Amino acid sequence: MKRLAVSFTALLAIVFAFTTAGASAGSKMDAVIDELLGTPYKYGGTTTKGFDCSGFTAYVFAKFGIELPHSSSAMAEKGEKIAKEDLREGDLVFFNTSGNGISHVGIYVGDGKFAHASTSKGVVITALSDKYYAKRYVTARRILGDSAYEKIAVEQPAVQEQAEKAAGAAEGTEA
């Protein structure tokens, strides 16, 4: 029975470590975005007191020394055009939410999702397949070159190490 309890504890530790890693993924960009989730929406906002969509996007990229304009339509002129099926973490995704061309931007975070400042919910992560955004999707742009992508948007080994340490600690409780 004790062995079963220890095995269950080890399993919980592993699940917790990977669940935590998924919610606060392991890349540097994910860490910045995770800190900003829940920040309120503010028209023209460019600080942690409140963001609009382009202010949020520019703020995240500025954390890595990459300057972007404070306009979703101007951002859509930067970088390289990317097909939706070729999206990778850190790519910018653009939407026509106003009926007058590109008017919303977000940062692709993987698994078919993007982080953005929503007028109603503030900084959130939303599925590209969300009914509202799916029909308003316009294009995507790749701002990060391969080197910057590897440093900023790729999951860092520390997350895997955290999971292994948690599993080892749980197994170490066996006496």
PDB file of C-alpha atoms in Angstrom:
ATOM      1  CA  MET A   1       0.000   0.000   0.000  1.00  0.00           C
ATOM      2  CA  LYS A   2       2.863   2.355   0.853  1.00  0.00           C
ATOM      3  CA  ARG A   3       4.453   1.617  -2.531  1.00  0.00           C
ATOM      4  CA  LEU A   4       1.165   2.505  -4.245  1.00  0.00           C
ATOM      5  CA  ALA A   5       0.983   5.803  -2.347  1.00  0.00           C
ATOM      6  CA  VAL A   6       4.584   6.644  -3.275  1.00  0.00           C
ATOM      7  CA  SER A   7       3.940   5.766  -6.932  1.00  0.00           C
ATOM      8  CA  PHE A   8       0.819   7.936  -6.911  1.00  0.00           C
ATOM      9  CA  THR A   9       2.797  10.809  -5.362  1.00  0.00           C
ATOM     10  CA  ALA A  10       5.487  10.460  -8.043  1.00  0.00           C
ATOM     11  CA  LEU A  11       2.832  10.445 -10.760  1.00  0.00           C
ATOM     12  CA  LEU A  12       1.219  13.572  -9.315  1.00  0.00           C
ATOM     13  CA  ALA A  13       4.601  15.325  -9.182  1.00  0.00           C
ATOM     14  CA  ILE A  14       5.264  14.508 -12.831  1.00  0.00           C
ATOM     15  CA  VAL A  15       1.780  15.580 -13.920  1.00  0.00           C
ATOM     16  CA  PHE A  16       2.085  18.807 -11.910  1.00  0.00           C
ATOM     17  CA  ALA A  17       5.504  19.582 -13.368  1.00  0.00           C
ATOM     18  CA  PHE A  18       4.339  19.067 -16.951  1.00  0.00           C
ATOM     19  CA  THR A  19       1.031  20.862 -16.371  1.00  0.00           C
ATOM     20  CA  THR A  20       2.894  23.819 -14.916  1.00  0.00           C
ATOM     21  CA  ALA A  21       5.314  23.745 -17.829  1.00  0.00           C
ATOM     22  CA  GLY A  22       2.404  23.774 -20.273  1.00  0.00           C
ATOM     23  CA  ALA A  23       0.699  26.705 -18.589  1.00  0.00           C
ATOM     24  CA  SER A  24       3.921  28.611 -18.120  1.00  0.00           C
ATOM     25  CA  ALA A  25       5.795  27.135 -21.017  1.00  0.00           C
ATOM     26  CA  GLY A  26       9.529  27.011 -21.089  1.00  0.00           C
ATOM     27  CA  SER A  27      10.600  29.647 -23.593  1.00  0.00           C
ATOM     28  CA  LYS A  28      11.699  33.139 -22.654  1.00  0.00           C
ATOM     29  CA  MET A  29       8.864  34.596 -24.716  1.00  0.00           C
ATOM     30  CA  ASP A  30       6.327  32.337 -22.989  1.00  0.00           C
ATOM     31  CA  ALA A  31       7.593  33.541 -19.611  1.00  0.00           C
ATOM     32  CA  VAL A  32       7.073  37.193 -20.580  1.00  0.00           C
ATOM     33  CA  ILE A  33       3.606  36.476 -21.982  1.00  0.00           C
ATOM     34  CA  ASP A  34       2.623  34.446 -18.901  1.00  0.00           C
ATOM     35  CA  GLU A  35       3.519  37.408 -16.662  1.00  0.00           C
ATOM     36  CA  LEU A  36       1.229  39.651 -18.709  1.00  0.00           C
ATOM     37  CA  LEU A  37      -1.840  37.394 -18.845  1.00  0.00           C
ATOM     38  CA  GLY A  38      -4.781  39.181 -17.255  1.00  0.00           C
ATOM     39  CA  THR A  39      -3.364  42.680 -17.816  1.00  0.00           C
ATOM     40  CA  PRO A  40      -6.362  44.895 -18.633  1.00  0.00           C
ATOM     41  CA  TYR A  41      -7.088  46.297 -22.077  1.00  0.00           C
ATOM     42  CA  LYS A  42      -6.455  49.998 -22.544  1.00  0.00           C
ATOM     43  CA  TYR A  43      -6.799  51.751 -25.892  1.00  0.00           C
ATOM     44  CA  GLY A  44      -3.342  53.034 -26.852  1.00  0.00           C
ATOM     45  CA  GLY A  45      -1.855  51.205 -23.860  1.00  0.00           C
ATOM     46  CA  THR A  46       1.796  50.221 -23.942  1.00  0.00           C
ATOM     47  CA  THR A  47       2.519  49.373 -20.287  1.00  0.00           C
ATOM     48  CA  THR A  48       1.591  46.755 -17.721  1.00  0.00           C
ATOM     49  CA  LYS A  49      -1.134  49.128 -16.502  1.00  0.00           C
ATOM     50  CA  GLY A  50      -2.995  48.342 -19.729  1.00  0.00           C
ATOM     51  CA  PHE A  51      -2.327  47.261 -23.321  1.00  0.00           C
ATOM     52  CA  ASP A  52      -4.006  47.455 -26.657  1.00  0.00           C
ATOM     53  CA  CYS A  53      -3.136  44.668 -29.101  1.00  0.00           C
ATOM     54  CA  SER A  54      -0.184  46.355 -30.782  1.00  0.00           C
ATOM     55  CA  GLY A  55       1.058  47.808 -27.499  1.00  0.00           C
ATOM     56  CA  PHE A  56       1.111  44.310 -25.987  1.00  0.00           C
ATOM     57  CA  THR A  57       2.897  42.833 -29.002  1.00  0.00           C
ATOM     58  CA  ALA A  58       5.471  45.635 -29.139  1.00  0.00           C
ATOM     59  CA  TYR A  59       6.046  45.359 -25.363  1.00  0.00           C
ATOM     60  CA  VAL A  60       6.777  41.617 -25.555  1.00  0.00           C
ATOM     61  CA  PHE A  61       9.193  42.017 -28.461  1.00  0.00           C
ATOM     62  CA  ALA A  62      10.887  45.033 -26.825  1.00  0.00           C
ATOM     63  CA  LYS A  63      11.796  42.732 -23.912  1.00  0.00           C
ATOM     64  CA  PHE A  64      14.124  41.031 -26.412  1.00  0.00           C
ATOM     65  CA  GLY A  65      15.481  44.195 -28.011  1.00  0.00           C
ATOM     66  CA  ILE A  66      13.191  44.047 -31.043  1.00  0.00           C
ATOM     67  CA  GLU A  67      11.433  47.298 -31.859  1.00  0.00           C
ATOM     68  CA  LEU A  68       8.005  47.157 -33.501  1.00  0.00           C
ATOM     69  CA  PRO A  69       5.667  50.017 -34.436  1.00  0.00           C
ATOM     70  CA  HIS A  70       2.594  50.685 -32.289  1.00  0.00           C
ATOM     71  CA  SER A  71       0.133  49.852 -35.043  1.00  0.00           C
ATOM     72  CA  SER A  72      -1.106  46.431 -36.134  1.00  0.00           C
ATOM     73  CA  SER A  73      -1.247  47.473 -39.800  1.00  0.00           C
ATOM     74  CA  ALA A  74       2.338  48.816 -39.633  1.00  0.00           C
ATOM     75  CA  MET A  75       3.496  45.592 -37.929  1.00  0.00           C
ATOM     76  CA  ALA A  76       1.966  43.635 -40.826  1.00  0.00           C
ATOM     77  CA  GLU A  77       4.566  45.246 -43.109  1.00  0.00           C
ATOM     78  CA  LYS A  78       7.494  43.890 -41.046  1.00  0.00           C
ATOM     79  CA  GLY A  79       9.260  40.560 -41.378  1.00  0.00           C
ATOM     80  CA  GLU A  80       8.445  37.737 -43.767  1.00  0.00           C
ATOM     81  CA  LYS A  81       4.951  36.638 -44.806  1.00  0.00           C
ATOM     82  CA  ILE A  82       4.168  33.165 -43.438  1.00  0.00           C
ATOM     83  CA  ALA A  83       1.433  30.705 -44.419  1.00  0.00           C
ATOM     84  CA  LYS A  84      -0.936  29.792 -41.588  1.00  0.00           C
ATOM     85  CA  GLU A  85       0.155  26.149 -41.722  1.00  0.00           C
ATOM     86  CA  ASP A  86       3.801  27.206 -41.248  1.00  0.00           C
ATOM     87  CA  LEU A  87       3.287  29.240 -38.071  1.00  0.00           C
ATOM     88  CA  ARG A  88       5.808  28.824 -35.279  1.00  0.00           C
ATOM     89  CA  GLU A  89       6.031  30.380 -31.823  1.00  0.00           C
ATOM     90  CA  GLY A  90       6.759  34.099 -31.954  1.00  0.00           C
ATOM     91  CA  ASP A  91       5.145  34.728 -35.342  1.00  0.00           C
ATOM     92  CA  LEU A  92       2.677  37.612 -35.518  1.00  0.00           C
ATOM     93  CA  VAL A  93      -0.903  36.867 -36.566  1.00  0.00           C
ATOM     94  CA  PHE A  94      -3.172  39.566 -37.980  1.00  0.00           C
ATOM     95  CA  PHE A  95      -6.922  40.006 -38.135  1.00  0.00           C
ATOM     96  CA  ASN A  96      -9.496  42.319 -39.684  1.00  0.00           C
ATOM     97  CA  THR A  97     -11.751  43.032 -36.708  1.00  0.00           C
ATOM     98  CA  SER A  98     -12.945  46.447 -37.871  1.00  0.00           C
ATOM     99  CA  GLY A  99     -14.001  45.667 -41.429  1.00  0.00           C
ATOM    100  CA  ASN A 100     -11.363  48.090 -42.717  1.00  0.00           C
ATOM    101  CA  GLY A 101      -8.256  45.925 -43.106  1.00  0.00           C
ATOM    102  CA  ILE A 102      -5.761  44.761 -40.505  1.00  0.00           C
ATOM    103  CA  SER A 103      -6.831  46.060 -37.112  1.00  0.00           C
ATOM    104  CA  HIS A 104      -5.723  43.400 -34.608  1.00  0.00           C
ATOM    105  CA  VAL A 105      -2.459  41.569 -33.910  1.00  0.00           C
ATOM    106  CA  GLY A 106      -1.351  38.758 -31.631  1.00  0.00           C
ATOM    107  CA  ILE A 107       1.659  36.527 -31.022  1.00  0.00           C
ATOM    108  CA  TYR A 108       1.436  32.876 -32.017  1.00  0.00           C
ATOM    109  CA  VAL A 109       2.300  30.698 -28.988  1.00  0.00           C
ATOM    110  CA  GLY A 110       1.948  27.229 -30.520  1.00  0.00           C
ATOM    111  CA  ASP A 111      -0.749  24.559 -30.448  1.00  0.00           C
ATOM    112  CA  GLY A 112      -2.992  26.672 -32.673  1.00  0.00           C
ATOM    113  CA  LYS A 113      -3.183  29.512 -30.125  1.00  0.00           C
ATOM    114  CA  PHE A 114      -2.153  33.153 -29.940  1.00  0.00           C
ATOM    115  CA  ALA A 115      -1.638  35.686 -27.155  1.00  0.00           C
ATOM    116  CA  HIS A 116      -3.195  39.110 -27.575  1.00  0.00           C
ATOM    117  CA  ALA A 117      -4.875  42.013 -25.814  1.00  0.00           C
ATOM    118  CA  SER A 118      -8.616  41.540 -26.160  1.00  0.00           C
ATOM    119  CA  THR A 119     -10.813  44.624 -25.744  1.00  0.00           C
ATOM    120  CA  SER A 120     -13.165  42.673 -23.472  1.00  0.00           C
ATOM    121  CA  LYS A 121     -10.766  40.395 -21.550  1.00  0.00           C
ATOM    122  CA  GLY A 122      -7.350  42.058 -21.584  1.00  0.00           C
ATOM    123  CA  VAL A 123      -4.285  39.919 -22.294  1.00  0.00           C
ATOM    124  CA  VAL A 124      -5.412  36.363 -23.018  1.00  0.00           C
ATOM    125  CA  ILE A 125      -4.522  33.306 -25.056  1.00  0.00           C
ATOM    126  CA  THR A 126      -7.104  32.357 -27.688  1.00  0.00           C
ATOM    127  CA  ALA A 127      -7.357  29.552 -30.241  1.00  0.00           C
ATOM    128  CA  LEU A 128      -6.936  30.601 -33.856  1.00  0.00           C
ATOM    129  CA  SER A 129      -9.912  28.332 -34.477  1.00  0.00           C
ATOM    130  CA  ASP A 130     -12.108  30.510 -32.238  1.00  0.00           C
ATOM    131  CA  LYS A 131     -15.152  31.357 -34.369  1.00  0.00           C
ATOM    132  CA  TYR A 132     -14.665  35.128 -34.073  1.00  0.00           C
ATOM    133  CA  TYR A 133     -10.964  35.138 -34.964  1.00  0.00           C
ATOM    134  CA  ALA A 134     -11.000  32.293 -37.512  1.00  0.00           C
ATOM    135  CA  LYS A 135     -13.239  34.230 -39.887  1.00  0.00           C
ATOM    136  CA  ARG A 136     -11.257  37.459 -39.392  1.00  0.00           C
ATOM    137  CA  TYR A 137      -7.756  36.011 -39.865  1.00  0.00           C
ATOM    138  CA  VAL A 138      -5.798  37.878 -42.571  1.00  0.00           C
ATOM    139  CA  THR A 139      -2.115  36.933 -42.529  1.00  0.00           C
ATOM    140  CA  ALA A 140       0.965  36.156 -40.454  1.00  0.00           C
ATOM    141  CA  ARG A 141       4.481  37.572 -40.398  1.00  0.00           C
ATOM    142  CA  ARG A 142       7.727  36.105 -39.090  1.00  0.00           C
ATOM    143  CA  ILE A 143       9.719  38.720 -37.218  1.00  0.00           C
ATOM    144  CA  LEU A 144      12.238  36.408 -35.547  1.00  0.00           C
ATOM    145  CA  GLY A 145      15.080  35.015 -37.618  1.00  0.00           C
ATOM    146  CA  ASP A 146      16.223  31.474 -36.829  1.00  0.00           C
ATOM    147  CA  SER A 147      18.885  32.551 -34.330  1.00  0.00           C
ATOM    148  CA  ALA A 148      16.552  34.862 -32.388  1.00  0.00           C
ATOM    149  CA  TYR A 149      13.815  32.224 -32.563  1.00  0.00           C
ATOM    150  CA  GLU A 150      16.095  29.631 -30.949  1.00  0.00           C
ATOM    151  CA  LYS A 151      17.042  32.028 -28.128  1.00  0.00           C
ATOM    152  CA  ILE A 152      13.617  33.540 -27.472  1.00  0.00           C
ATOM    153  CA  ALA A 153      10.767  31.292 -28.572  1.00  0.00           C
ATOM    154  CA  VAL A 154      12.065  27.735 -28.200  1.00  0.00           C
ATOM    155  CA  GLU A 155      11.342  25.875 -24.974  1.00  0.00           C
ATOM    156  CA  GLN A 156      14.338  25.970 -22.676  1.00  0.00           C
ATOM    157  CA  PRO A 157      15.828  22.810 -21.060  1.00  0.00           C
ATOM    158  CA  ALA A 158      15.071  24.161 -17.567  1.00  0.00           C
ATOM    159  CA  VAL A 159      11.442  23.060 -17.908  1.00  0.00           C
ATOM    160  CA  GLN A 160      12.434  19.464 -18.602  1.00  0.00           C
ATOM    161  CA  GLU A 161      14.897  19.598 -15.684  1.00  0.00           C
ATOM    162  CA  GLN A 162      12.126  20.910 -13.403  1.00  0.00           C
ATOM    163  CA  ALA A 163       9.920  17.942 -14.311  1.00  0.00           C
ATOM    164  CA  GLU A 164      12.739  15.454 -13.754  1.00  0.00           C
ATOM    165  CA  LYS A 165      13.624  16.994 -10.367  1.00  0.00           C
ATOM    166  CA  ALA A 166       9.991  16.857  -9.260  1.00  0.00           C
ATOM    167  CA  ALA A 167       9.757  13.208 -10.275  1.00  0.00           C
ATOM    168  CA  GLY A 168      13.057  12.395  -8.549  1.00  0.00           C
ATOM    169  CA  ALA A 169      11.990  14.178  -5.364  1.00  0.00           C
ATOM    170  CA  ALA A 170       8.746  12.224  -5.272  1.00  0.00           C
ATOM    171  CA  GLU A 171      10.552   8.925  -5.836  1.00  0.00           C
ATOM    172  CA  GLY A 172      13.075   9.865  -3.136  1.00  0.00           C
ATOM    173  CA  THR A 173      10.284   9.829  -0.533  1.00  0.00           C
ATOM    174  CA  GLU A 174      10.170   6.041  -0.761  1.00  0.00           C
ATOM    175  CA  ALA A 175      11.643   4.497   2.392  1.00  0.00           C
TER     176      ALA A 175
END
